[in-house]
Coordinates of N, CA and C in Angstrom, one line a residue:
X4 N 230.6 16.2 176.5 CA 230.5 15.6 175.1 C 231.3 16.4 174.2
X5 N 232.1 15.5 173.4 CA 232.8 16.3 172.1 C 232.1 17.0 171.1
X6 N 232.5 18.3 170.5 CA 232.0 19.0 169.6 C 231.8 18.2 168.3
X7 N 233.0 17.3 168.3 CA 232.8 16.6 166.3 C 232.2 15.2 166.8
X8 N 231.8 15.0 167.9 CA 231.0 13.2 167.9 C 229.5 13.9 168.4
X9 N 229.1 13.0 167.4 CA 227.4 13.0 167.3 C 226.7 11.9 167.6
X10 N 226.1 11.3 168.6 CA 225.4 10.1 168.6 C 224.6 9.4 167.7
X11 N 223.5 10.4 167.5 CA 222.5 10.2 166.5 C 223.4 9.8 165.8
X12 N 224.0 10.6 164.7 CA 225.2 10.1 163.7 C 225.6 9.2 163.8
X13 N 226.3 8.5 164.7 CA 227.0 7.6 164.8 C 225.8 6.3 164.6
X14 N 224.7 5.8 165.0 CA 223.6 5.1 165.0 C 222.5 5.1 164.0
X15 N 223.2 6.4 163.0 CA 222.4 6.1 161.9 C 223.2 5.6 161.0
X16 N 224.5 5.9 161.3 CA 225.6 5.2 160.1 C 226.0 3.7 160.4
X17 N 225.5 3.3 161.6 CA 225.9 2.1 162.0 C 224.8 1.3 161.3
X18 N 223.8 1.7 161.6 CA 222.6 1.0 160.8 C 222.3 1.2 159.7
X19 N 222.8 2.0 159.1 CA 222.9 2.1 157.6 C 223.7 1.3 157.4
X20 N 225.1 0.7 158.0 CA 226.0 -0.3 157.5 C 225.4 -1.5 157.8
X21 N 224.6 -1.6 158.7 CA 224.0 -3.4 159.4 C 223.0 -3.1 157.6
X22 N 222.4 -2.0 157.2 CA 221.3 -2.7 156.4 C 221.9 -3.0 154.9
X23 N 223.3 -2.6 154.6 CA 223.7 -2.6 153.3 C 224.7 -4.0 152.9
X24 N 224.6 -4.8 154.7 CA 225.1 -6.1 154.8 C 224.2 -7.0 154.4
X25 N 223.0 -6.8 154.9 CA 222.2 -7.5 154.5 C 221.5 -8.1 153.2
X26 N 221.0 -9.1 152.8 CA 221.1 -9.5 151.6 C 219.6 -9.0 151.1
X27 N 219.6 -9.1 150.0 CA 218.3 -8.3 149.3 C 217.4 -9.8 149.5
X28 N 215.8 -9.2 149.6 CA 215.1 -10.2 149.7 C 214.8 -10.2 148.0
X29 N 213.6 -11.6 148.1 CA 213.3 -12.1 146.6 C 212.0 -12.3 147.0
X30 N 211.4 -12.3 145.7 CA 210.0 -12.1 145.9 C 209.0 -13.5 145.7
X31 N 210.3 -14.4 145.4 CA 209.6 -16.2 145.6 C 209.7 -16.6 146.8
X32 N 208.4 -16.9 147.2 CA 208.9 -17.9 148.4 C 208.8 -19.4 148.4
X33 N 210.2 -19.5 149.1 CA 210.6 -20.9 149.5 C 210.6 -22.2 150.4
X34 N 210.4 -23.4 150.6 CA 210.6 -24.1 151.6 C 209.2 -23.5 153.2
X35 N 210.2 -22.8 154.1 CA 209.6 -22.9 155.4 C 208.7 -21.5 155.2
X36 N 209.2 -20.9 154.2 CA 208.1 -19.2 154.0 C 206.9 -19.7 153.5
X37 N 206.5 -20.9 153.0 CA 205.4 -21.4 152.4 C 204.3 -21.3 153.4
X38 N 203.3 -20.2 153.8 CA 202.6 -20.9 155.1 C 200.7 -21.1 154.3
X39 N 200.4 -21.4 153.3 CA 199.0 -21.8 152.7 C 198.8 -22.9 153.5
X40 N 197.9 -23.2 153.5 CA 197.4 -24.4 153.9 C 196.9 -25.9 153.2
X41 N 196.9 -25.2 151.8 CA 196.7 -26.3 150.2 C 197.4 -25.5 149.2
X42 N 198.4 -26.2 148.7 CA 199.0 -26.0 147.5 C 199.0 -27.2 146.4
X43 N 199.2 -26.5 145.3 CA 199.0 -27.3 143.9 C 200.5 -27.3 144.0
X44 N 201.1 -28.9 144.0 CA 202.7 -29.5 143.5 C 202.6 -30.2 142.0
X45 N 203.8 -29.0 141.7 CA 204.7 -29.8 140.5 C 205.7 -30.8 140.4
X46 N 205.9 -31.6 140.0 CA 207.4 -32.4 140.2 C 208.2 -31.3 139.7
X47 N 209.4 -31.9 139.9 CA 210.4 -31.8 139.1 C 210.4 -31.8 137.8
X48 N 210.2 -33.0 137.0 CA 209.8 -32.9 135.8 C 208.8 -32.4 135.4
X49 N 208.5 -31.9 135.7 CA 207.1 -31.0 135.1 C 205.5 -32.1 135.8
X50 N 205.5 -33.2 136.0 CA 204.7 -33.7 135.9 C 203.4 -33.0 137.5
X51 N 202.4 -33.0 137.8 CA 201.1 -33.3 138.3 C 201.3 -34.0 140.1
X52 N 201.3 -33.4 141.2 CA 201.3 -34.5 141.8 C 200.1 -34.4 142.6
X53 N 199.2 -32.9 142.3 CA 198.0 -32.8 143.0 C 198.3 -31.3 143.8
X54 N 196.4 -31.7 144.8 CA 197.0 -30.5 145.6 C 197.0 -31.1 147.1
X55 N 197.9 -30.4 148.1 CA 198.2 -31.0 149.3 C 198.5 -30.0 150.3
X56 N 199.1 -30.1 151.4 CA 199.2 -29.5 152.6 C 200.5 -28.9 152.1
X57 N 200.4 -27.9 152.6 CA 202.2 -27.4 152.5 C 203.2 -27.9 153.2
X58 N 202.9 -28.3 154.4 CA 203.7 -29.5 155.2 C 204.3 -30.7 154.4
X59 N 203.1 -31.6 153.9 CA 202.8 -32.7 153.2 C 204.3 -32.0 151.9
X60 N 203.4 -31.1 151.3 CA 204.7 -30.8 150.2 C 206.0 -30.3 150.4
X61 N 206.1 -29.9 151.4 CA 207.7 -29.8 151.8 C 208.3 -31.2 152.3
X62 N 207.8 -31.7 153.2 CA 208.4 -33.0 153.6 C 208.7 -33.9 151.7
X63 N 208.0 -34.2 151.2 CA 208.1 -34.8 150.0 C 209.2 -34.1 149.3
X64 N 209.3 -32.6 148.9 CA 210.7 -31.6 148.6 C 211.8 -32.1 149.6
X65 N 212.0 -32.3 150.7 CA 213.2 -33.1 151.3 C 213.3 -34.3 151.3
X66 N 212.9 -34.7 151.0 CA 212.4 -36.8 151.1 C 213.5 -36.5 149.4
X67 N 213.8 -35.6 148.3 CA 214.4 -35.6 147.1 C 215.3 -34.4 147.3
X68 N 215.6 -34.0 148.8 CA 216.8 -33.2 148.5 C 216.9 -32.3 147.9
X69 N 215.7 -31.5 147.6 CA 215.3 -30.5 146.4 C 214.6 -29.1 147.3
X70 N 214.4 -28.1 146.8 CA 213.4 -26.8 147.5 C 211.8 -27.3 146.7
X71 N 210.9 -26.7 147.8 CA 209.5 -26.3 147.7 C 209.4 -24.6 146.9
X72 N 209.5 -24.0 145.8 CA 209.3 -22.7 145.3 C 207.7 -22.6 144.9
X73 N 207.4 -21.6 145.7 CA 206.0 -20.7 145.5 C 206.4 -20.5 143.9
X74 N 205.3 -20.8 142.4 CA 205.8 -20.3 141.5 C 204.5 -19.2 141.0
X75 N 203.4 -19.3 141.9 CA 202.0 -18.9 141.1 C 201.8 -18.7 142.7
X76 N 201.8 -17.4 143.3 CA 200.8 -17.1 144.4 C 199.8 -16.9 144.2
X77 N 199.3 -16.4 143.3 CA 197.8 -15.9 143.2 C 197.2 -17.0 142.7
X78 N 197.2 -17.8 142.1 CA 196.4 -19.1 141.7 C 195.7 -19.7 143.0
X79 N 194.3 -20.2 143.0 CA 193.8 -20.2 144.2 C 193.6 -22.7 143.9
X80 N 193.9 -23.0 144.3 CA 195.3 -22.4 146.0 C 196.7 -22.5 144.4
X81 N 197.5 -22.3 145.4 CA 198.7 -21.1 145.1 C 199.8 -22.4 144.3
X82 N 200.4 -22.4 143.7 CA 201.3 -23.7 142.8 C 202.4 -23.6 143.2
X83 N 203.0 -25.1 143.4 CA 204.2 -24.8 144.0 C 205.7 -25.6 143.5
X84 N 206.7 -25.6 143.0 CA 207.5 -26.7 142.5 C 208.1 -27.1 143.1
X85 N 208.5 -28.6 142.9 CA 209.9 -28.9 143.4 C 210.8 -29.3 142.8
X86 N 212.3 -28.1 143.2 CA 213.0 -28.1 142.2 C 214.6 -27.9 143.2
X87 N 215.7 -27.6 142.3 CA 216.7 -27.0 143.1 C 216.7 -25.7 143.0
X88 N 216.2 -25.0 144.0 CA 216.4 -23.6 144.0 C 217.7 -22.6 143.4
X89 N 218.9 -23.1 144.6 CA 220.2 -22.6 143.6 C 220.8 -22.4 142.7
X90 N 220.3 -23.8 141.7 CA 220.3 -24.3 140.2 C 219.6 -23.2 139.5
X91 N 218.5 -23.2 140.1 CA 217.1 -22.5 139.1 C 217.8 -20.9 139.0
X92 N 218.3 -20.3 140.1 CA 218.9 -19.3 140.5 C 220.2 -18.6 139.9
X93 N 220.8 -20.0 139.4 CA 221.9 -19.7 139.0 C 222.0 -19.3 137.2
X94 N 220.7 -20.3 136.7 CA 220.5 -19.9 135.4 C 219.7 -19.1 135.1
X95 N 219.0 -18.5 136.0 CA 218.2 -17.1 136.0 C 219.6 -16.1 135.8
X96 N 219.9 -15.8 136.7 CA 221.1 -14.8 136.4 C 222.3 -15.2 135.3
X97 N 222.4 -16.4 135.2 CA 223.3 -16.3 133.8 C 222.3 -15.4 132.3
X98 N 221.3 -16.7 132.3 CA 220.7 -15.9 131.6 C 220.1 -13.9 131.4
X99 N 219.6 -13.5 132.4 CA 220.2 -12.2 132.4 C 221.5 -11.6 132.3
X100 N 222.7 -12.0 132.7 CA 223.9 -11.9 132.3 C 224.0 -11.6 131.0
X101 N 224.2 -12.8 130.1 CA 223.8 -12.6 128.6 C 223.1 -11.8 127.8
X102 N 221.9 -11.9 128.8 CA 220.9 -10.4 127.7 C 221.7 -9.2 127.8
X103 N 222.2 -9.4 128.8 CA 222.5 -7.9 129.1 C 224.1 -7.5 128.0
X104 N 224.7 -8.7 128.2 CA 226.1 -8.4 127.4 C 225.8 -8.0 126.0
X105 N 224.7 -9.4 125.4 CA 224.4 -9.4 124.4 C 223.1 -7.6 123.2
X106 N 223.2 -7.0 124.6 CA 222.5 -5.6 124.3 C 222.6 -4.5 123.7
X107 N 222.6 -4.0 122.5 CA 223.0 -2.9 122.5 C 222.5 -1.7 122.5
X108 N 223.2 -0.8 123.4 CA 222.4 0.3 123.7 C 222.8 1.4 122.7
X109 N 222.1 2.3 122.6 CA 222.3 3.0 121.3 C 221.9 4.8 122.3
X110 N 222.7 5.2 121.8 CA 222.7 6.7 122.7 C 222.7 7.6 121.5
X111 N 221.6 8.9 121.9 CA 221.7 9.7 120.9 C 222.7 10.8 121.5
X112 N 223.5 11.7 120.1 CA 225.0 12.0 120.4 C 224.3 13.5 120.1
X113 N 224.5 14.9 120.1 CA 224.3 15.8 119.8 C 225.1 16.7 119.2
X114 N 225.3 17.3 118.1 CA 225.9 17.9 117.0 C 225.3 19.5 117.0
X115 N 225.8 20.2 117.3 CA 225.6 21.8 117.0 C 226.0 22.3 115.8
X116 N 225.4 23.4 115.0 CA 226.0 23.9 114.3 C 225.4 25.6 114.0
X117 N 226.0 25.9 113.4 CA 225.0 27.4 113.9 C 225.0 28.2 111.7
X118 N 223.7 29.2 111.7 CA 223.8 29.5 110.4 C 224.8 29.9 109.7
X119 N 225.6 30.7 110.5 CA 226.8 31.0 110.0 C 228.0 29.9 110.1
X120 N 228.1 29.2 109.9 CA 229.0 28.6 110.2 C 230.3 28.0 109.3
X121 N 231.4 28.3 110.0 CA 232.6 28.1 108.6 C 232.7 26.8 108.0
X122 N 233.4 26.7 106.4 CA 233.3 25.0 106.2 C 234.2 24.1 107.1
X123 N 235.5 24.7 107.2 CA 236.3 23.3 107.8 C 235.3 23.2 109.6
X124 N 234.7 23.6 110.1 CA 233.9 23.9 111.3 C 233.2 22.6 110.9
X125 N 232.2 22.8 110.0 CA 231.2 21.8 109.4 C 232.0 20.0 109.1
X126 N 233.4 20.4 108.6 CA 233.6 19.0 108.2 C 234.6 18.9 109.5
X127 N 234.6 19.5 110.2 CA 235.1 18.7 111.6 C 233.7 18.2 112.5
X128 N 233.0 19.1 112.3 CA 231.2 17.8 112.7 C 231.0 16.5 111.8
X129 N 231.6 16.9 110.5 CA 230.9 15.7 109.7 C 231.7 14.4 110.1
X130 N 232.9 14.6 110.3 CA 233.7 13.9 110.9 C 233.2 12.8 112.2
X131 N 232.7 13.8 112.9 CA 232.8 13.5 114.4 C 231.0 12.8 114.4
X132 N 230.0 13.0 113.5 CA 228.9 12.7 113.3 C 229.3 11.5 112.0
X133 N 230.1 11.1 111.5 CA 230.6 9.7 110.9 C 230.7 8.8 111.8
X134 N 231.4 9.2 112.7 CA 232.2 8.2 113.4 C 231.1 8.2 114.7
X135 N 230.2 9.0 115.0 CA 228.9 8.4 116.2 C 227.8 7.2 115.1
X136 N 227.8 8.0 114.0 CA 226.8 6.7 113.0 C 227.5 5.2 113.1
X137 N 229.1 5.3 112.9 CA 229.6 3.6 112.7 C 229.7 3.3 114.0
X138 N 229.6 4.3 115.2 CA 229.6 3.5 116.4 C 227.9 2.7 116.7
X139 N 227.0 2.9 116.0 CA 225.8 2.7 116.0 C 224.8 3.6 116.9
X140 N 225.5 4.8 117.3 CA 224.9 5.5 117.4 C 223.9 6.8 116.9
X141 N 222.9 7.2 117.2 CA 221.6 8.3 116.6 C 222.4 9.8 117.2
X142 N 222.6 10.5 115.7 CA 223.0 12.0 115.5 C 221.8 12.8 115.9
X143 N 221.5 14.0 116.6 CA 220.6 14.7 116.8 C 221.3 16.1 116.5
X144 N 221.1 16.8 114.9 CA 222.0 17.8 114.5 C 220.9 19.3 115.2
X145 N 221.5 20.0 115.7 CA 221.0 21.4 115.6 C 221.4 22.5 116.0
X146 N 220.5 23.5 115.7 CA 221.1 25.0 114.8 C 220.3 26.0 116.2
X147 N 221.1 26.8 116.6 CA 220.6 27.8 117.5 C 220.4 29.1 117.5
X148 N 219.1 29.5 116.6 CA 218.9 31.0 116.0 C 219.0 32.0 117.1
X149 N 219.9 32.9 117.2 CA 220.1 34.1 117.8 C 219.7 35.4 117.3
X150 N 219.2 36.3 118.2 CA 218.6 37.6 117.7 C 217.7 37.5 116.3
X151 N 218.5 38.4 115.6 CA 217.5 38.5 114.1 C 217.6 37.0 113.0
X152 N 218.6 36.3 113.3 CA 218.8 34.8 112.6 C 217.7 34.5 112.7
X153 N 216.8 34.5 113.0 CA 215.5 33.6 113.3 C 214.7 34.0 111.5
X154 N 214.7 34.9 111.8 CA 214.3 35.5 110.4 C 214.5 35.1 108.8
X155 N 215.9 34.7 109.4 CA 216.6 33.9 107.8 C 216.8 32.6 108.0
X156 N 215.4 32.0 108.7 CA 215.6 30.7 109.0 C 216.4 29.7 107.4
X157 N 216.5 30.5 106.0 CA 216.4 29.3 105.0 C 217.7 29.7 105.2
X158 N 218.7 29.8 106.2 CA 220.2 29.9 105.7 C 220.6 28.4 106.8
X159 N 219.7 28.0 107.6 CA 219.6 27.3 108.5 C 219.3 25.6 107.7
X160 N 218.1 25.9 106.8 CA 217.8 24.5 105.9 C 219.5 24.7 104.9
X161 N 220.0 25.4 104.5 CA 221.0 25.3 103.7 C 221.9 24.8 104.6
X162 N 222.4 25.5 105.6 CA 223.7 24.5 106.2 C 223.0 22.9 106.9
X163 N 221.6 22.6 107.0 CA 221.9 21.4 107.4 C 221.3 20.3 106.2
X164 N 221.1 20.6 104.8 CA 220.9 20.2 104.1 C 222.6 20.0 103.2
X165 N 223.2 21.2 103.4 CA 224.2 20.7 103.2 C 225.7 19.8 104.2
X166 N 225.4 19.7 105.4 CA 225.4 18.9 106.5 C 224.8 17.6 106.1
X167 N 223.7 17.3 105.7 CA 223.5 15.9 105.5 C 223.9 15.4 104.1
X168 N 224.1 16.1 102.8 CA 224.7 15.6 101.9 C 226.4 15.1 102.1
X169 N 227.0 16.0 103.0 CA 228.3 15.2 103.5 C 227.9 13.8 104.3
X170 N 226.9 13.8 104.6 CA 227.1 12.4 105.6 C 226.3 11.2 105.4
X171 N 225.0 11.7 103.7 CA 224.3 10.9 103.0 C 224.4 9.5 103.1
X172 N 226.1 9.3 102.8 CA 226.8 7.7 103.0 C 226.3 6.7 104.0
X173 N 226.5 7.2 104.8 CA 226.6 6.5 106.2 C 225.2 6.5 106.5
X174 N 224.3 7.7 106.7 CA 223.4 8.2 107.5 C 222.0 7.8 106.6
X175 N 221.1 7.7 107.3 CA 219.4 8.0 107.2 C 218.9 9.2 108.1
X176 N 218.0 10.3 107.2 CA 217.5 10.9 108.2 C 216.2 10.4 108.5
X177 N 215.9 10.4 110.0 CA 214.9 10.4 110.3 C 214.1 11.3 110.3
X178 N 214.1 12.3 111.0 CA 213.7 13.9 111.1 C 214.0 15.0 110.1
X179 N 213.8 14.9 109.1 CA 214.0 16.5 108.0 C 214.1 17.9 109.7
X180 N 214.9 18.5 108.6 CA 215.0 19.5 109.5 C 213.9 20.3 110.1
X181 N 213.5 21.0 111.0 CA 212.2 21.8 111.2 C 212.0 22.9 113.1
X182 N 211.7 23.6 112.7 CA 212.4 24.9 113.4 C 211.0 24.4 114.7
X183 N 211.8 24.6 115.6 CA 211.0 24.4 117.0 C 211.4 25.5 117.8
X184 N 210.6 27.1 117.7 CA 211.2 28.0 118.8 C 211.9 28.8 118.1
X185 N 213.2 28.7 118.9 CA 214.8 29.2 118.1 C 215.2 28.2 118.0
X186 N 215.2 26.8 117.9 CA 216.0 25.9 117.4 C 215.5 24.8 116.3
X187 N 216.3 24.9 114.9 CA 216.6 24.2 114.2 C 216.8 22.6 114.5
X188 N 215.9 21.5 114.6 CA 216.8 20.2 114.4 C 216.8 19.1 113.3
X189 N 217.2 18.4 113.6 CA 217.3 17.5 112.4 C 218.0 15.8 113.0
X190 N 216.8 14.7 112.8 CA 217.6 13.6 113.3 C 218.4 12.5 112.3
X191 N 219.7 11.6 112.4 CA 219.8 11.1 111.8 C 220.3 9.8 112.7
X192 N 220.0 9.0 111.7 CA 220.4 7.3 111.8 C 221.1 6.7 111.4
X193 N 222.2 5.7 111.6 CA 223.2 4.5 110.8 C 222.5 3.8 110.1
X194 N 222.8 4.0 108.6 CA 222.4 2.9 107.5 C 222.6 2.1 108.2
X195 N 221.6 1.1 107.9 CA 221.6 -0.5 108.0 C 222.4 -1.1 107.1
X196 N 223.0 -2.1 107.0 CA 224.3 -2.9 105.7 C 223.3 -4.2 105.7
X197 N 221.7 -3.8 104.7 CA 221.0 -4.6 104.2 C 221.2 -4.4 102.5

């Protein structure tokens, strides 16, 4: 046997490949998965047709060229429609599609600044914390007291009080600044254009 061929290996990767071919199951069942013995059918159009054999209601689902979908398993006995599966399938995922485009996700950005810190330093943050607000994103500003800094925490409320009067415009705070540990933070938000 060769040093770089591994069996095992070879039969765990093969069947790792057979299982990533395979299609994801769903958690409705359909047509011939139906195995109850009495089910409550819907039409198509919404209407009532009783309750019946699952047989009975699948033959009647092909008698219209249509699927049998489990819609209510736990309902005793269990509800079932007939519908076009595919169809239903396909506007399920558009619709998710959409939500999802239509979503905005909003990510908070993080902004450092320390007590001492020079002004062009500060209005190269203020800059950079402008432009996370108009992207619609939440500024999370803070200050990292080292050694004896902790002590003069009010030099800490000055630069981020003067930090938020640069960025007043745009911004809402949510969070006033307030010392956690050795760290200073402070949250802010995109005005709303109400």
């Amino acid at each position: 046997m060769r040093a770089d061929f591994c069996p095992q290996f070879f039969v765990l990767c093969t069947s790792y490949l057979i299982w990533e071919v395979l299609p994801i199951a769903t958690d409705v069942m359909i047509n011939e998965e139906i195995r109850d013995p009495q089910v409550r059918v819907i039409a198509n159009d919404g209407s009532q047709l009783g309750i019946m054999s699952s047989e009975q209601a699948l033959q009647l689902a092909e008698e219209q060229q249509l699927d049998l979908v489990k819609i209510a398993p736990t309902a005793n006995p269990p509800v079932c429609k007939i519908m076009d599966y595919g169809k239903y399938r396909f506007e399920q995922d558009k619709r998710e599609r959409d939500a999802r485009k239509n979503q905005k996700v909003i990510s908070v950005k993080e902004l450092r600044l320390s007590p001492v810190i020079e002004d062009h330093d500060v209005g190269v943050r203020v800059k950079n914390c402008v432009k996370f607000l108009k992207d619609g994103n939440k500024v999370k500003v803070t200050i990292r007291f080292r050694g004896r800094m902790l002590s003069h925490s009010e030099l800490g409320y000055d630069v981020m009080n003067d930090f938020y009067e640069r960025v007043k415009d745009v911004a809402n705070m949510d969070k006033r600044p307030a010392v956690e540990g050795r760290t200073m933070t402070m949250m802010l938000s995109p005005k709303s254009d109400k």
